[in-house]
Amino acid sequence: MRRTDGELIMLWALPAMLIIWVSAFFLFPGFLHPMSPTLPAEEVAAFYRDETARIRYSMILFNWFGVGLIPTVILLAMQVRKMAHRTPILSFCLIACAGGPPTLFLIANMFWLLGAFRPDRSPELTQLLNDLAWVTFTVLVPYLIAQCLLLALAIYWDRGDPPVFRPWVAHFNVLIAVALAPAAFGAVTFTGPLAWDGLLSFWVKNSAIALWIVVMGIVLAQRIRQQRAEVVAAA
């Protein structure tokens, strides 16, 4: 019971994190609408001078709570450990993937924060920091893709009766991985759907991440509550 209660506490932290992330997303002036890679250095520098406070506070908020997704991935890894596999390797791989996206996301945040730290610096240097932030933020998807595919494989290979997760959860993770893949090429073009402000690299990628968090949060909640009921019944 004590372990199950701990899992519920970690799970209920996810909605709070989601609210904070959405708030920070709307607070940062560079996301709605996303900045274009074609902006000249002078306009990029003017953006950081005009929006210094909002950039600083939104990035500080992201830095404090950007690691909030790690508990959810760890909870998923714990569920994978309960699947009928011959080896726990998939759960270990999921745990290894858990730290990658938050780390790269925090690095991107630091570049945005550094751009706003001295907004009066040379426009070319500010543009460099802005490029570092956007490219890092956009192309960090390999960790997320691996995370989705590992989870899908674990579900497909689960021979439990009943399985921990239904097959549709695996199908869903494969689709999310496909939706994330184009963003890996966000550093090869300045315009079009693959650019960091484009349809695929920005809107589809971020919508897919948000959808994954919501759906997997609901799936995890249902599974943990079911396990909690089984423990109570056994007691």
Coordinates of C-alpha atoms in Angstrom, one line a residue:
M1 CA 0.0 0.0 0.0
R2 CA 2.8 2.4 0.9
R3 CA 4.5 1.9 -2.5
T4 CA 1.2 2.3 -4.3
D5 CA 0.5 5.6 -2.5
G6 CA 3.9 6.8 -3.5
E7 CA 3.1 6.0 -7.1
L8 CA -0.1 8.0 -6.8
I9 CA 1.7 11.0 -5.4
M10 CA 4.1 11.0 -8.3
L11 CA 1.3 10.5 -10.8
W12 CA -0.8 13.4 -9.4
A13 CA 2.3 15.6 -9.7
L14 CA 1.9 15.3 -13.5
P15 CA -1.3 17.5 -13.9
A16 CA 0.4 20.2 -11.8
M17 CA 3.5 20.1 -14.0
L18 CA 1.4 20.2 -17.1
I19 CA -0.4 23.4 -15.9
I20 CA 3.0 25.0 -15.2
W21 CA 4.4 24.0 -18.6
V22 CA 1.4 25.4 -20.4
S23 CA 1.7 28.7 -18.4
A24 CA 5.4 29.0 -19.2
F25 CA 4.7 28.2 -22.9
F26 CA 2.3 31.1 -23.1
L27 CA 4.5 33.4 -21.0
F28 CA 7.5 33.0 -23.4
P29 CA 6.9 35.5 -26.2
G30 CA 8.9 33.4 -28.7
F31 CA 6.5 30.5 -28.9
L32 CA 3.2 32.2 -30.0
H33 CA 4.0 32.7 -32.8
P34 CA 7.3 30.9 -33.0
M35 CA 10.3 33.0 -34.1
S36 CA 11.5 32.5 -37.6
P37 CA 15.0 31.3 -38.4
T38 CA 15.1 33.9 -41.2
L39 CA 15.0 36.9 -38.8
P40 CA 18.1 39.1 -39.2
A41 CA 20.4 39.6 -36.3
E42 CA 19.1 43.1 -35.6
E43 CA 15.5 41.9 -35.2
V44 CA 16.5 39.0 -33.0
A45 CA 18.5 41.4 -30.7
A46 CA 15.5 43.7 -30.6
F47 CA 13.2 40.9 -29.6
Y48 CA 15.5 40.1 -26.6
R49 CA 15.7 43.8 -25.7
D50 CA 12.0 44.3 -25.9
E51 CA 10.9 41.1 -24.1
T52 CA 13.7 40.7 -21.6
A53 CA 11.6 40.2 -18.5
R54 CA 9.2 37.7 -20.1
I55 CA 12.0 35.6 -21.5
R56 CA 13.8 35.5 -18.2
Y57 CA 10.8 34.6 -16.1
S58 CA 9.4 32.0 -18.5
M59 CA 12.8 30.3 -18.8
I60 CA 13.3 30.3 -15.0
L61 CA 9.9 28.7 -14.7
F62 CA 10.8 26.1 -17.3
N63 CA 14.1 25.4 -15.5
W64 CA 12.4 24.7 -12.2
F65 CA 9.8 22.4 -13.6
G66 CA 11.3 21.1 -16.8
V67 CA 12.3 17.8 -15.2
G68 CA 8.8 17.1 -14.1
L69 CA 8.3 14.4 -16.8
I70 CA 11.0 12.1 -15.3
P71 CA 8.7 10.6 -12.6
T72 CA 6.1 9.7 -15.3
V73 CA 8.7 7.9 -17.3
I74 CA 10.0 6.1 -14.2
L75 CA 6.4 5.0 -13.4
L76 CA 6.1 3.6 -16.9
A77 CA 9.4 1.8 -16.4
M78 CA 8.0 0.2 -13.3
Q79 CA 5.0 -1.0 -15.2
V80 CA 7.3 -2.5 -17.8
R81 CA 9.1 -4.4 -15.1
K82 CA 5.8 -6.1 -14.3
M83 CA 5.3 -7.3 -17.8
A84 CA 5.9 -10.9 -18.8
H85 CA 9.3 -10.5 -20.3
R86 CA 12.4 -12.8 -20.1
T87 CA 14.6 -9.8 -19.3
P88 CA 14.3 -6.4 -17.6
I89 CA 16.4 -4.7 -20.3
L90 CA 13.5 -2.6 -21.7
S91 CA 12.7 -1.1 -18.3
F92 CA 16.4 -0.2 -17.9
C93 CA 16.4 1.4 -21.3
L94 CA 13.3 3.5 -20.5
I95 CA 15.0 4.7 -17.3
A96 CA 18.1 5.7 -19.3
C97 CA 15.9 7.6 -21.7
A98 CA 14.2 9.5 -18.9
G99 CA 17.0 12.0 -18.3
G100 CA 17.8 12.9 -21.9
P101 CA 14.9 15.1 -23.0
P102 CA 14.7 17.2 -19.8
T103 CA 18.5 17.7 -19.9
L104 CA 18.5 19.0 -23.5
F105 CA 15.4 21.0 -22.8
L106 CA 17.1 22.7 -19.9
I107 CA 20.2 23.4 -22.1
A108 CA 17.9 25.1 -24.6
N109 CA 16.3 27.1 -21.8
M110 CA 19.8 28.2 -20.7
F111 CA 20.6 29.6 -24.1
W112 CA 17.4 31.6 -24.2
L113 CA 18.1 32.8 -20.7
L114 CA 21.7 33.8 -21.6
G115 CA 20.3 35.7 -24.6
A116 CA 18.2 37.8 -22.3
F117 CA 20.9 38.1 -19.6
R118 CA 22.8 40.8 -21.6
P119 CA 20.3 42.0 -24.2
D120 CA 22.6 44.9 -25.2
R121 CA 25.4 42.6 -26.5
S122 CA 26.3 42.4 -30.2
P123 CA 23.3 41.4 -32.3
E124 CA 25.3 38.6 -33.9
L125 CA 26.1 37.0 -30.5
T126 CA 22.5 37.3 -29.5
Q127 CA 21.5 35.6 -32.7
L128 CA 24.0 32.8 -32.1
L129 CA 22.5 32.1 -28.6
N130 CA 19.0 32.2 -30.1
D131 CA 20.0 29.7 -32.8
L132 CA 21.6 27.4 -30.2
A133 CA 18.4 27.6 -28.1
W134 CA 16.0 26.9 -31.0
V135 CA 18.0 24.1 -32.6
T136 CA 18.6 22.3 -29.3
F137 CA 14.9 22.6 -28.4
T138 CA 13.8 21.4 -31.8
V139 CA 16.1 18.4 -32.5
L140 CA 16.1 16.7 -29.1
V141 CA 13.5 14.2 -30.3
P142 CA 15.7 11.1 -30.7
Y143 CA 15.4 10.4 -26.9
L144 CA 11.6 10.8 -27.1
I145 CA 11.3 8.6 -30.1
A146 CA 13.4 5.9 -28.5
Q147 CA 11.3 6.2 -25.4
C148 CA 8.0 5.7 -27.3
L149 CA 9.4 2.8 -29.4
L150 CA 10.9 1.0 -26.3
L151 CA 7.5 1.3 -24.6
A152 CA 5.7 0.0 -27.7
L153 CA 8.1 -3.0 -28.0
A154 CA 7.6 -3.8 -24.3
I155 CA 3.8 -3.8 -24.8
Y156 CA 4.0 -5.9 -27.9
W157 CA 6.2 -8.5 -26.2
D158 CA 4.2 -8.7 -23.0
R159 CA 2.9 -12.2 -22.7
G160 CA 0.9 -11.6 -19.5
D161 CA -2.7 -12.5 -19.2
P162 CA -4.1 -9.9 -19.0
P163 CA -1.3 -7.7 -20.3
V164 CA -0.2 -4.6 -18.3
F165 CA -1.2 -2.3 -21.2
R166 CA -3.6 -2.9 -24.1
P167 CA -2.1 -3.1 -27.6
W168 CA -3.6 0.2 -28.6
V169 CA -1.2 1.9 -26.2
A170 CA 1.7 0.5 -28.2
H171 CA 0.1 1.6 -31.5
F172 CA -0.3 5.1 -30.0
N173 CA 3.4 5.3 -29.0
V174 CA 4.5 4.3 -32.5
L175 CA 2.3 7.0 -34.0
I176 CA 3.8 9.6 -31.6
A177 CA 7.3 8.5 -32.6
V178 CA 6.4 9.0 -36.3
A179 CA 5.0 12.4 -35.5
L180 CA 8.2 13.4 -33.7
A181 CA 10.7 12.2 -36.3
P182 CA 10.6 15.2 -38.7
A183 CA 11.7 17.6 -36.0
A184 CA 15.1 15.8 -36.0
F185 CA 15.8 17.7 -39.3
G186 CA 14.9 21.1 -37.9
A187 CA 18.5 22.3 -38.3
V188 CA 18.8 21.7 -42.1
T189 CA 16.4 24.4 -43.4
F190 CA 15.3 27.9 -42.7
T191 CA 11.8 27.7 -44.2
G192 CA 9.1 25.2 -44.7
P193 CA 7.5 22.5 -42.5
L194 CA 10.9 21.2 -41.2
A195 CA 12.2 24.6 -40.1
W196 CA 12.1 25.1 -36.3
D197 CA 9.0 27.3 -36.6
G198 CA 7.4 25.0 -39.2
L199 CA 4.3 22.8 -39.1
L200 CA 6.1 19.6 -38.5
S201 CA 9.1 20.6 -36.4
F202 CA 7.1 23.0 -34.0
W203 CA 3.4 22.5 -34.1
V204 CA 3.2 18.7 -34.8
K205 CA 6.1 17.9 -32.5
N206 CA 4.9 19.9 -29.5
S207 CA 1.2 18.8 -30.0
A208 CA 2.4 15.2 -30.1
I209 CA 4.4 15.6 -26.9
A210 CA 1.4 17.2 -25.1
L211 CA -1.0 14.5 -26.4
W212 CA 1.5 11.8 -25.2
I213 CA 1.6 13.3 -21.7
V214 CA -2.2 13.5 -21.4
V215 CA -2.9 10.0 -22.8
M216 CA -0.1 8.2 -21.0
G217 CA -1.0 10.0 -17.8
I218 CA -4.6 8.7 -18.0
V219 CA -3.4 5.2 -18.9
L220 CA -1.0 5.2 -16.0
A221 CA -3.7 6.4 -13.6
Q222 CA -6.1 3.7 -14.6
R223 CA -3.4 1.0 -14.3
I224 CA -2.2 2.2 -10.9
R225 CA -5.7 2.4 -9.5
Q226 CA -6.4 -1.1 -10.7
Q227 CA -3.3 -2.4 -9.0
R228 CA -4.3 -0.5 -5.9
A229 CA -7.7 -2.2 -5.9
E230 CA -6.0 -5.6 -6.3
V231 CA -3.8 -4.9 -3.3
V232 CA -6.8 -3.9 -1.2
A233 CA -8.7 -7.0 -2.3
A234 CA -5.8 -9.3 -1.5
A235 CA -5.4 -7.7 1.9

